[in-house]
Structure formats: C-alpha cells, structure tokens
PDB file of C-alpha atoms in Angstrom:
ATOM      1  CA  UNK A  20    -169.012-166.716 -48.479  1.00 45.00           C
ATOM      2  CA  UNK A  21    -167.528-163.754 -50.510  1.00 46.00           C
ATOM      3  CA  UNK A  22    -163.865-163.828 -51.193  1.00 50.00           C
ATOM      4  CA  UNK A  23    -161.960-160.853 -49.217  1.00 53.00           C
ATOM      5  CA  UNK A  24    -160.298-158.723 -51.477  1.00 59.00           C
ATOM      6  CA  UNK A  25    -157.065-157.593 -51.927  1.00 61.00           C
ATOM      7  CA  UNK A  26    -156.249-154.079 -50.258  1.00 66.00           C
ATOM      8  CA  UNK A  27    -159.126-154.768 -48.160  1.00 72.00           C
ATOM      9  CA  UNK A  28    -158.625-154.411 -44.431  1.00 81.00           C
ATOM     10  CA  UNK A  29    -159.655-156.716 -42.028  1.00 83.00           C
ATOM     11  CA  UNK A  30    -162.390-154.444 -40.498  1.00 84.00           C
ATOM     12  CA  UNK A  31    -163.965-154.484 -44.344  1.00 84.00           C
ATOM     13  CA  UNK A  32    -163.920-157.850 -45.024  1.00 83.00           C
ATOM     14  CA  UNK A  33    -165.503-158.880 -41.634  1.00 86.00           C
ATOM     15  CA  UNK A  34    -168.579-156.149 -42.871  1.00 86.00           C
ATOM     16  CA  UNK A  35    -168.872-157.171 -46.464  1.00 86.00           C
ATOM     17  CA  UNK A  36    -169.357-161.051 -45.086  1.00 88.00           C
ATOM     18  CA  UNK A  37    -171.709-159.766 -42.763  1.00 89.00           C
ATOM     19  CA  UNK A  38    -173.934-158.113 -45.395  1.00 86.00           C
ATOM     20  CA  UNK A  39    -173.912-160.780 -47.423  1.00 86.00           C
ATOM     21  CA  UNK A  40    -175.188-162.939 -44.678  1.00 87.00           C
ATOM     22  CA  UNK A  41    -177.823-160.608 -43.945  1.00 83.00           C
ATOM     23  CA  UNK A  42    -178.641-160.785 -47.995  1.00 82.00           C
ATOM     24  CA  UNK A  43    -178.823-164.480 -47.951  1.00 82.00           C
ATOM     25  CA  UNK A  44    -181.213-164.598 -44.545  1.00 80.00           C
ATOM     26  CA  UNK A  45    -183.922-162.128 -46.758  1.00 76.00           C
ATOM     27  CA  UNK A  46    -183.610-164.296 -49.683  1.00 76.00           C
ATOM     28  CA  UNK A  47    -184.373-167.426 -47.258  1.00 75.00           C
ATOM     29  CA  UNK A  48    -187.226-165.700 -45.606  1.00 75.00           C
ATOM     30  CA  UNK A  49    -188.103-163.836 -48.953  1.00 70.00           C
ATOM     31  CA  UNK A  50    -188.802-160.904 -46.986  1.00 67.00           C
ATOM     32  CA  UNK A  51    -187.797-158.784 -50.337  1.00 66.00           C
ATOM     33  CA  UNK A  52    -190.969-159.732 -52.132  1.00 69.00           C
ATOM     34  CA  UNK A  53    -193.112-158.968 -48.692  1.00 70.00           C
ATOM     35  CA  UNK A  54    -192.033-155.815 -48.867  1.00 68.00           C
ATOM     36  CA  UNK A  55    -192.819-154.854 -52.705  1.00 69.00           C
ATOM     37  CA  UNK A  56    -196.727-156.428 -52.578  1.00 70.00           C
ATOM     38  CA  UNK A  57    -197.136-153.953 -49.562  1.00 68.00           C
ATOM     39  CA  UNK A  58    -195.591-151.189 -51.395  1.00 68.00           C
ATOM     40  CA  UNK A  59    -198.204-152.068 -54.164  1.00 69.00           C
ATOM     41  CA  UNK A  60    -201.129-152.258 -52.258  1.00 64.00           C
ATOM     42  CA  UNK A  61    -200.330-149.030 -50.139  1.00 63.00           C
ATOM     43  CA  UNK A  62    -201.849-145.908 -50.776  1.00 63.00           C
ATOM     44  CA  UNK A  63    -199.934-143.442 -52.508  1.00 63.00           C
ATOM     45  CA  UNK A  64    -201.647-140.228 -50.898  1.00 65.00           C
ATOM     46  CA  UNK A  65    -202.471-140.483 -47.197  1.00 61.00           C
ATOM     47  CA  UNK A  66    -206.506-139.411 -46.002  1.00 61.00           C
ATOM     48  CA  UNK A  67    -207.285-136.274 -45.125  1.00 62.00           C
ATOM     49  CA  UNK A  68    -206.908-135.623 -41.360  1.00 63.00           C
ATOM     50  CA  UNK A  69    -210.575-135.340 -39.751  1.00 61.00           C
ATOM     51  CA  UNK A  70    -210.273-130.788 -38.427  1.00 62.00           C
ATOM     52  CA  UNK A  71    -212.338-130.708 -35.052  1.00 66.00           C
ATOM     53  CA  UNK A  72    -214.896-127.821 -34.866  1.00 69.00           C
ATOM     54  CA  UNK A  73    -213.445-125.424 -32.360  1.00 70.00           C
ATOM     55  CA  UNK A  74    -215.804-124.564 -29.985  1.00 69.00           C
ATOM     56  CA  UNK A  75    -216.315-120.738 -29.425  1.00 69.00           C
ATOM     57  CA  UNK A  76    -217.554-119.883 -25.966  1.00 67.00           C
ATOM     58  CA  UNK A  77    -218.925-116.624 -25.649  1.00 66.00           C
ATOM     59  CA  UNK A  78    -217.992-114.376 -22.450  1.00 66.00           C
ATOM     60  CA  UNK A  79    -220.426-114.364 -19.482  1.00 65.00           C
ATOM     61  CA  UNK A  80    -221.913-111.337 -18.752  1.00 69.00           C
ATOM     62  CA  UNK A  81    -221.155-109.658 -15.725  1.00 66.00           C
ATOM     63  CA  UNK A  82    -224.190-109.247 -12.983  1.00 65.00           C
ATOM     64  CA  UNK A  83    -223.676-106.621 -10.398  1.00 67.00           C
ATOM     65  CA  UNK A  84    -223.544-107.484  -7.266  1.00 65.00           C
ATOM     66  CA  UNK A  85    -224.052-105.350  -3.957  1.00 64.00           C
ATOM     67  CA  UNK A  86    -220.239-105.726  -1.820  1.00 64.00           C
ATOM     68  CA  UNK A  87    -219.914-107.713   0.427  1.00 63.00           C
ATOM     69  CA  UNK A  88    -219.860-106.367   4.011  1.00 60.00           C
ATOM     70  CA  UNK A  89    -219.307-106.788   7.682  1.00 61.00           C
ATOM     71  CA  UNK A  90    -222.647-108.489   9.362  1.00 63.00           C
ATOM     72  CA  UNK A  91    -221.434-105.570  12.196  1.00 58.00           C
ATOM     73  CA  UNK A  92    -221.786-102.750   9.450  1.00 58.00           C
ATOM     74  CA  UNK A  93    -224.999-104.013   7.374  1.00 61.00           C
ATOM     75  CA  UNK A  94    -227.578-101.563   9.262  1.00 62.00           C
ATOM     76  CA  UNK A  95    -225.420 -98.173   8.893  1.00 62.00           C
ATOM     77  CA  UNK A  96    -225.319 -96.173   5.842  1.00 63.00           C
ATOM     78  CA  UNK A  97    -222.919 -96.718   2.458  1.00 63.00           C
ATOM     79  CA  UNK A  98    -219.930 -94.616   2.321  1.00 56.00           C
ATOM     80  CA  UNK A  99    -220.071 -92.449   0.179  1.00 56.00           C
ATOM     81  CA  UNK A 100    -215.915 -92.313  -1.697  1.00 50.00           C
ATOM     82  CA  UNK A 101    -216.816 -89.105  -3.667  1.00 51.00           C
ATOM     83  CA  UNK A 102    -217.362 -87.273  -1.119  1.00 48.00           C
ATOM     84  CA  UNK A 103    -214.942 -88.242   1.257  1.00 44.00           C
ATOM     85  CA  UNK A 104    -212.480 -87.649  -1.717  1.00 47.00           C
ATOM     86  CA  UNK A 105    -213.492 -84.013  -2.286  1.00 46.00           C
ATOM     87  CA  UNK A 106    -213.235 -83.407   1.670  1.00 43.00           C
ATOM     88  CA  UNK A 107    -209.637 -85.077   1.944  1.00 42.00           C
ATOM     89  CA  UNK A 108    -208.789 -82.692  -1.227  1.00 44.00           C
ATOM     90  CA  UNK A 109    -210.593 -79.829   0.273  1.00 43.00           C
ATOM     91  CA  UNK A 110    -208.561 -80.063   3.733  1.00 39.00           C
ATOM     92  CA  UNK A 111    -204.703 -80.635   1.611  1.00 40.00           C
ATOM     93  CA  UNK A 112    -205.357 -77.406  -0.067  1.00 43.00           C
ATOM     94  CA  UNK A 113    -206.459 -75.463   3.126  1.00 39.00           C
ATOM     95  CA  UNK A 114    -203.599 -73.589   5.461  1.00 42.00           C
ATOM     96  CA  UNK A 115    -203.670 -71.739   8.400  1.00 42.00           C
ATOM     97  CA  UNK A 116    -202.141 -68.330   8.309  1.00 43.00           C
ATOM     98  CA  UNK A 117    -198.860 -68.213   9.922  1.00 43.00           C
ATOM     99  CA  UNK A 118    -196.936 -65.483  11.755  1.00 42.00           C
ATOM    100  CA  UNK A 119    -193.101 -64.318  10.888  1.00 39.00           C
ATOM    101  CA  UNK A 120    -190.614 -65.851  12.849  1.00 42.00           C
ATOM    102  CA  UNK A 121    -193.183 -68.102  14.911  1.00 40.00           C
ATOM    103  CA  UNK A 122    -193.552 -71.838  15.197  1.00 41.00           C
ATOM    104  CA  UNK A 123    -196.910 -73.370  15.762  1.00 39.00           C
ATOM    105  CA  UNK A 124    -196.497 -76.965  17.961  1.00 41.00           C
ATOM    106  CA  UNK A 125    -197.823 -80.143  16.444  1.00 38.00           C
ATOM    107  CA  UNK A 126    -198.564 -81.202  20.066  1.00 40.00           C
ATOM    108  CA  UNK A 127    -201.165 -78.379  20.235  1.00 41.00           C
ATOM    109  CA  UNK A 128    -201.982 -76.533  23.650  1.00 48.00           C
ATOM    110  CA  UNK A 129    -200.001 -73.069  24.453  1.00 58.00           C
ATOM    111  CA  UNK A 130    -200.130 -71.296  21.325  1.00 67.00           C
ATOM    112  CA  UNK A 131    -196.769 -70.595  19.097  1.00 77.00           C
ATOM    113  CA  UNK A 132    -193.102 -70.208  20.161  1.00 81.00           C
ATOM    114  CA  UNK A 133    -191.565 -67.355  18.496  1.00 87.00           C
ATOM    115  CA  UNK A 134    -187.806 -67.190  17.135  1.00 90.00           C
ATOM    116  CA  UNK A 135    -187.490 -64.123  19.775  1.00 91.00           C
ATOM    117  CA  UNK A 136    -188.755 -66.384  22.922  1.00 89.00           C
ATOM    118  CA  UNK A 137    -186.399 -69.241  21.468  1.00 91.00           C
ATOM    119  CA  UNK A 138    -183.055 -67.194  21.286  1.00 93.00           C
ATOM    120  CA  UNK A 139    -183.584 -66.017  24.520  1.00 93.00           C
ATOM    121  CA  UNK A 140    -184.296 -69.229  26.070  1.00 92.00           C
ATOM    122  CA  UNK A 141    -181.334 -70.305  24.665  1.00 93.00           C
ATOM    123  CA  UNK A 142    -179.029 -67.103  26.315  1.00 93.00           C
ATOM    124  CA  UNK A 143    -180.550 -67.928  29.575  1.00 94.00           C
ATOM    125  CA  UNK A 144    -179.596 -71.806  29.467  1.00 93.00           C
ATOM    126  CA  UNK A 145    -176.215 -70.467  28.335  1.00 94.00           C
ATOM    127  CA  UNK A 146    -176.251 -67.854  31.214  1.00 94.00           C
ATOM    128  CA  UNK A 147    -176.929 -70.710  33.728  1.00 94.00           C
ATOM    129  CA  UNK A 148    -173.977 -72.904  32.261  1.00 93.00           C
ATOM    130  CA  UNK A 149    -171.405 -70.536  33.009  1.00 93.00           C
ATOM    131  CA  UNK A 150    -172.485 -70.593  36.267  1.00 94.00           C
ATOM    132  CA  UNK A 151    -172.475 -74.285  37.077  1.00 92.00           C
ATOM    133  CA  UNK A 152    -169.725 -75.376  39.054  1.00 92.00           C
ATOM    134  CA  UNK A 153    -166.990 -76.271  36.252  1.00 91.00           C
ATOM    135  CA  UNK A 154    -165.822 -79.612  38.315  1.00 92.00           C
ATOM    136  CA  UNK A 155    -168.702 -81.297  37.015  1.00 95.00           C
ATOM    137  CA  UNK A 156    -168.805 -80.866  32.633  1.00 95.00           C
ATOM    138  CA  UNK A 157    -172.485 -79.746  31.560  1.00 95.00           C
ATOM    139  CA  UNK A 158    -173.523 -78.829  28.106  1.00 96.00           C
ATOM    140  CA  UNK A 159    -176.752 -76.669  26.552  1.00 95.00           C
ATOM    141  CA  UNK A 160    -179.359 -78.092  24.883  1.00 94.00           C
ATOM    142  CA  UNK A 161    -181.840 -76.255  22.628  1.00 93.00           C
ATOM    143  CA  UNK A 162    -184.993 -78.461  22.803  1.00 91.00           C
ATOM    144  CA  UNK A 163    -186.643 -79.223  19.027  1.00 89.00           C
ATOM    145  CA  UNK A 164    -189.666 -80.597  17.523  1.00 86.00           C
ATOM    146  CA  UNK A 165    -188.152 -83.982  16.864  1.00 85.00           C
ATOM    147  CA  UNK A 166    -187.163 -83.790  20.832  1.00 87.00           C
ATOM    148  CA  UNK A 167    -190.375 -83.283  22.541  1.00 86.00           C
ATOM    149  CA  UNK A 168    -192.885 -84.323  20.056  1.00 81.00           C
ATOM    150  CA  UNK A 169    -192.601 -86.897  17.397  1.00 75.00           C
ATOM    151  CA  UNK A 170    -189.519 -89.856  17.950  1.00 70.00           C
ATOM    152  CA  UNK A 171    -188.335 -88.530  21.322  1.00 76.00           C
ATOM    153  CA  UNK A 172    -185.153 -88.877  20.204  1.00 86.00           C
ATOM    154  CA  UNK A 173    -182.423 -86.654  22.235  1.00 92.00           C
ATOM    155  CA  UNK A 174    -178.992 -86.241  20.360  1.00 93.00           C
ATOM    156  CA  UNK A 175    -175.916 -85.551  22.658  1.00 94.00           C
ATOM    157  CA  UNK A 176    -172.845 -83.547  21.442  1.00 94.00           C
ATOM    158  CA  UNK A 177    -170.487 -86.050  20.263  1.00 94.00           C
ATOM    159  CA  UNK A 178    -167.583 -84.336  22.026  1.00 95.00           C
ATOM    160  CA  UNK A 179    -169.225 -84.755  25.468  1.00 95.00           C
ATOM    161  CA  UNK A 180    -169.601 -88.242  24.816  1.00 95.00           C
ATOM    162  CA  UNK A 181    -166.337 -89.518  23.551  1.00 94.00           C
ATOM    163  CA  UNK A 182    -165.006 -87.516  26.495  1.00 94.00           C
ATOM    164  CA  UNK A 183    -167.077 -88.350  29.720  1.00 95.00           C
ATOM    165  CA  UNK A 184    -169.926 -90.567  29.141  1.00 95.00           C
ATOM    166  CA  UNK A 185    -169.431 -94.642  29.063  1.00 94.00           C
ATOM    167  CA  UNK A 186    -168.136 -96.440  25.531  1.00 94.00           C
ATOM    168  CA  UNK A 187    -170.892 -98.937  26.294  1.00 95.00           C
ATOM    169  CA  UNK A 188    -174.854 -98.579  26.390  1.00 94.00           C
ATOM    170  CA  UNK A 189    -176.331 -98.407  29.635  1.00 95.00           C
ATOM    171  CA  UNK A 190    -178.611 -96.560  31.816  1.00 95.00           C
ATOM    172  CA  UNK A 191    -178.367 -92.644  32.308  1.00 95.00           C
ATOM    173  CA  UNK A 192    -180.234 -91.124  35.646  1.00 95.00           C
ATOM    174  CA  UNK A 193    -181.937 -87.864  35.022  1.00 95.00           C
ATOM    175  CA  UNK A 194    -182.196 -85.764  38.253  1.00 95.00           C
ATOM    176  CA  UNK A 195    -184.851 -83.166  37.853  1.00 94.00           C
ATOM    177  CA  UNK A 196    -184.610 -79.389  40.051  1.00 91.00           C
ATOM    178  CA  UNK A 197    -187.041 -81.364  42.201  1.00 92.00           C
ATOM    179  CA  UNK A 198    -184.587 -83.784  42.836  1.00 94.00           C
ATOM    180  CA  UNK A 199    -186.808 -86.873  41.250  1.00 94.00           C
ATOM    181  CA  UNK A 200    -184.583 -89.103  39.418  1.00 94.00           C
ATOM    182  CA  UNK A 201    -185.803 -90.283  35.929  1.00 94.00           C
ATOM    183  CA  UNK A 202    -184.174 -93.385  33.883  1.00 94.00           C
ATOM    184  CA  UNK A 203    -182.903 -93.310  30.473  1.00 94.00           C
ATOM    185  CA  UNK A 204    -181.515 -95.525  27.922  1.00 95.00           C
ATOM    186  CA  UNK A 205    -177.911 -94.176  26.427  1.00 95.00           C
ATOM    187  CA  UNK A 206    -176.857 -95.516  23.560  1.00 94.00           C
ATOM    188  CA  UNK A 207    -173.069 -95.356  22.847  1.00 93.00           C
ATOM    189  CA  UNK A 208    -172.862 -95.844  19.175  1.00 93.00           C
ATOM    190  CA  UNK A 209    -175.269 -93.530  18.361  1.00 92.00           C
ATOM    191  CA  UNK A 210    -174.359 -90.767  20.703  1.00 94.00           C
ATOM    192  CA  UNK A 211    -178.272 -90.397  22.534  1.00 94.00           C
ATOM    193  CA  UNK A 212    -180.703 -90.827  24.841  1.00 93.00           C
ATOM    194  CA  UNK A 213    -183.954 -93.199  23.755  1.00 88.00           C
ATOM    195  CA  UNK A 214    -186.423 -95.349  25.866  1.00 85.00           C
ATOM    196  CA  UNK A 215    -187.051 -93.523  29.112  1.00 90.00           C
ATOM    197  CA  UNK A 216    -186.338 -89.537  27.595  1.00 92.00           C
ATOM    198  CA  UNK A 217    -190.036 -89.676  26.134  1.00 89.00           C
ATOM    199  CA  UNK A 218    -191.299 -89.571  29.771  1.00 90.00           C
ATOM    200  CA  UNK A 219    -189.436 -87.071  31.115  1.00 93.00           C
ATOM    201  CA  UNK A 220    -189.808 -84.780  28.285  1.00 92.00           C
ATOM    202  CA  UNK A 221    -194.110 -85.199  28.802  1.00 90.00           C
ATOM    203  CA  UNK A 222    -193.352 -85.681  32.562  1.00 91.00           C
ATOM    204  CA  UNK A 223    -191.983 -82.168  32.687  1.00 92.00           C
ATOM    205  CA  UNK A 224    -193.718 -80.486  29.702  1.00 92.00           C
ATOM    206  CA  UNK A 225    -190.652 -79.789  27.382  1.00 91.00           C
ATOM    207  CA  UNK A 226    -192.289 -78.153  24.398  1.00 91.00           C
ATOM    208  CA  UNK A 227    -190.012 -77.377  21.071  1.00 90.00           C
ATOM    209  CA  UNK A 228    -188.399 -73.703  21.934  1.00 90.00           C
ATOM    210  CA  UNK A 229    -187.192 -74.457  25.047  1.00 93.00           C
ATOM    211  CA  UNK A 230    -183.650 -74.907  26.687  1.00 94.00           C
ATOM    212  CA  UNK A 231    -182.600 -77.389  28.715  1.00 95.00           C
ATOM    213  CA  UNK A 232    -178.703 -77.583  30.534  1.00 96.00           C
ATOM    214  CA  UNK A 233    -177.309 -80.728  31.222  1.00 96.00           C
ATOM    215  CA  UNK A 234    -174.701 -80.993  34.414  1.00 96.00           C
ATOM    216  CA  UNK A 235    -173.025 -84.726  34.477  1.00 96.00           C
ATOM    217  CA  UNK A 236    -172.799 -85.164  38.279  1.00 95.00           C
ATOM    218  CA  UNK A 237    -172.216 -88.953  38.075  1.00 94.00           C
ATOM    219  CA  UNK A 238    -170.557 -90.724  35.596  1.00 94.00           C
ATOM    220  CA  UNK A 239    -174.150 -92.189  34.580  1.00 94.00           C
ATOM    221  CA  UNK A 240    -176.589 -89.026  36.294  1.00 96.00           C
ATOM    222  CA  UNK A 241    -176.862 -86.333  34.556  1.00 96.00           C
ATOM    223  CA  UNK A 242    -178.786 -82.961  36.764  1.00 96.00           C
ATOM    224  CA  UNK A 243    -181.398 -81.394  34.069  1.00 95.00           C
ATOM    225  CA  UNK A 244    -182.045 -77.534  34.516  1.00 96.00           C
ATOM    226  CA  UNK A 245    -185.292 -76.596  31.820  1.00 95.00           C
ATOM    227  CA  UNK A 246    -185.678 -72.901  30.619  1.00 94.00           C
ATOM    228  CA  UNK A 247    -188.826 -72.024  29.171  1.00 93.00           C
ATOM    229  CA  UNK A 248    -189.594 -70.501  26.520  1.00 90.00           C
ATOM    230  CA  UNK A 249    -192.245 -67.504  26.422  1.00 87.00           C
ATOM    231  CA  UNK A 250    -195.526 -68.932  24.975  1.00 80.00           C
ATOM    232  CA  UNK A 251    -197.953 -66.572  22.483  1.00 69.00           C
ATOM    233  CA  UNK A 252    -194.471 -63.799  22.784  1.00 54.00           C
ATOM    234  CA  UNK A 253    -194.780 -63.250  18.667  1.00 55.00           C
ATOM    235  CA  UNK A 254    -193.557 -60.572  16.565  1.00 52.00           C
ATOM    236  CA  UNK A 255    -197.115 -58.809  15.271  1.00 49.00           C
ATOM    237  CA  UNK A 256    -195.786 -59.290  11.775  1.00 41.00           C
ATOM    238  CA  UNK A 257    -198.027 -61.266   9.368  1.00 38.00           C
ATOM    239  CA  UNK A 258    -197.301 -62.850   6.241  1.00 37.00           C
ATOM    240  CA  UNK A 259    -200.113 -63.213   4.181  1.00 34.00           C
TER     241      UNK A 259
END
C-alpha cells in the first residue's frame, strides 16, 4: 500500500490508494500488454466508407384527363368559362341611364320615385301628425330602401323609445287603417322593429319614398297611417 503523505488530506490519500489498487489489478490481469498487441495489430487508417448510388427518379408526365362530372350532367354540353367570363364583364361595365333627382327600386315594378314625390310624401305624413290627437305620442317615418327592400330592418327614433316604449324586448301590434292588427318583434337595445315588420311592409306594399306615421295607442300597439309616394312623377331632366 502507498504511504500517505504529509500535507496530504484525507480525501487524497483514500484516491492515491485507490489508484494504486486499480494499477496492481492490471498488472495481475496484465491487461496493459492486451491493450498494446491490439494497438499493433490495428489499422492505422480506417476503410473507405462504401457511397450508395443515389437513385434519380425522373418526373411522371402528366396525361390529361377529361373532369370529372356529375352522372346527372354527362349528356348536356361543356361550359364554356371564356365566355361566360366576357358576358359577366360585359354586364359590370353596362348602366342604365338614370334621371336627376330619381331613384329606381331594386324591388322592380312601378317605375322610379323622384326626390319631388318623396319630399312631399314626407309634408303630408307630417301634415297628418299634427293632426293626430296629441294624448297618444306618434312620430313620422320616411320609408327607405333598407326599410322595404333588402334587411327589413325599421329603426325607431331613440327619443320615442327611451320615453314611451318598454325597456325590455317584446311584441309590438301594428294596427293598419283597415283595422287588421299585424305582430312585430321590438327590440329594446337596439331601438327597432325586426321579425314580423318584413310582412307588413310586403303585406301593404311600402316601397322606398314613401311615408309612414306612427300613433302609439297602446303601450305595445302602435296605429300605422302610409302616405304614398307618386310613382313615374320625375323631373324630365337627364343626365347623360
């Protein structure tokens, strides 16, 4: 066993007599010399690594093919895109001549509204109003495309609501001159009338122009008076 040294900690001396144990077990199993004749005997230069041949696979042609369609559609002709595209293109860049101060309905059927027929519309709705009886609150209503045609979406004033209609959504009654009583969906937040307007507005043929007066004779009914505009009343003025 090695002597410890002096100065040397205990932690050293415990690791220099364990490497000269581990000295004196290679010496007993010579495991030194082992390890020199295959040193000797190795080669010095490893062999080449064996390159694989890449394999280069060339791109399949394409084949057209007819599309595929329907069994349904097989018998009628091909559509033709080209042509289709140059009628699309031919029908974006065409425009119907339009008169001054009239607007033509989307909803077709009656011919244009002029500004003219629409203002005076309006001053007889407002004519009627002021002669409603003031103990029940009524309001005018000019009647627009966005009304009548596309979203049937009726806008109230917010004033009139916050003031007499409920802070809740419910159902509104819509009394016609006939008397026929027509549901309606309020809602609150959003100050309108939705579901149930559409069909009184085709119901009664509201077009965009007209005027409408609104008389709350209920808390939840309101009495609708319609003034029509005149149809095809323009103002002979072109613009080219």
């Amino acid at each position: 066993m090695a002597i410890e040294k002096k100065g040397m900690s205990a932690y050293e001396a415990e690791r220099e007599r364990t490497v000269e144990e581990n000295k004196r077990k290679m010496e007993a199993l010579n495991l030194r010399h082992l390890s020199a004749a295959v040193a000797t005997y190795a080669p010095k230069t490893p062999s080449p690594m064996k390159h694989k041949r890449r394999r280069i696979i060339e791109a399949a042609t394409p084949v057209p093919s007819p599309p595929r369609r329907s069994r349904r559609l097989a018998h009628l002709p091909e559509v033709k895109y080209a042509d289709v595209g140059e009628d699309s293109e031919r029908v974006g860049r065409w425009s119907p001549r339009r008169r001054s101060g009239s607007i033509y309905l989307a909803g077709g059927g009656g011919g244009p509204i002029s500004m003219k027929a629409r203002m005076e519309a309006a001053s007889k709705a407002e004519e009627l109003e002021s002669q409603l009886d003031p103990e029940f609150p009524s309001f005018m209503k000019r009647m627009l495309h966005s009304h009548v045609v596309r979203g049937f979406w009726l806008g109230l004033p917010s004033h009139f609501c916050d003031t007499y209609l409920p802070k809740n959504d419910c159902t509104i009654t819509l009394v016609d001159e006939k008397d026929e009583e027509f549901e309606s969906k309020y809602l609150a937040y959003k100050k309108g009338l939705s579901g149930g307007w559409a069909g009184f507005a085709l119901d009664h043929v509201i077009r965009d122009g007209d005027s409408t007066v609104f008389q709350l004779i209920k808390p939840t009914t309101f009495k609708v008076h319609i003034i029509r505009a005149a149809v095809g009343d323009d103002d002979n003025e072109e613009m080219e």
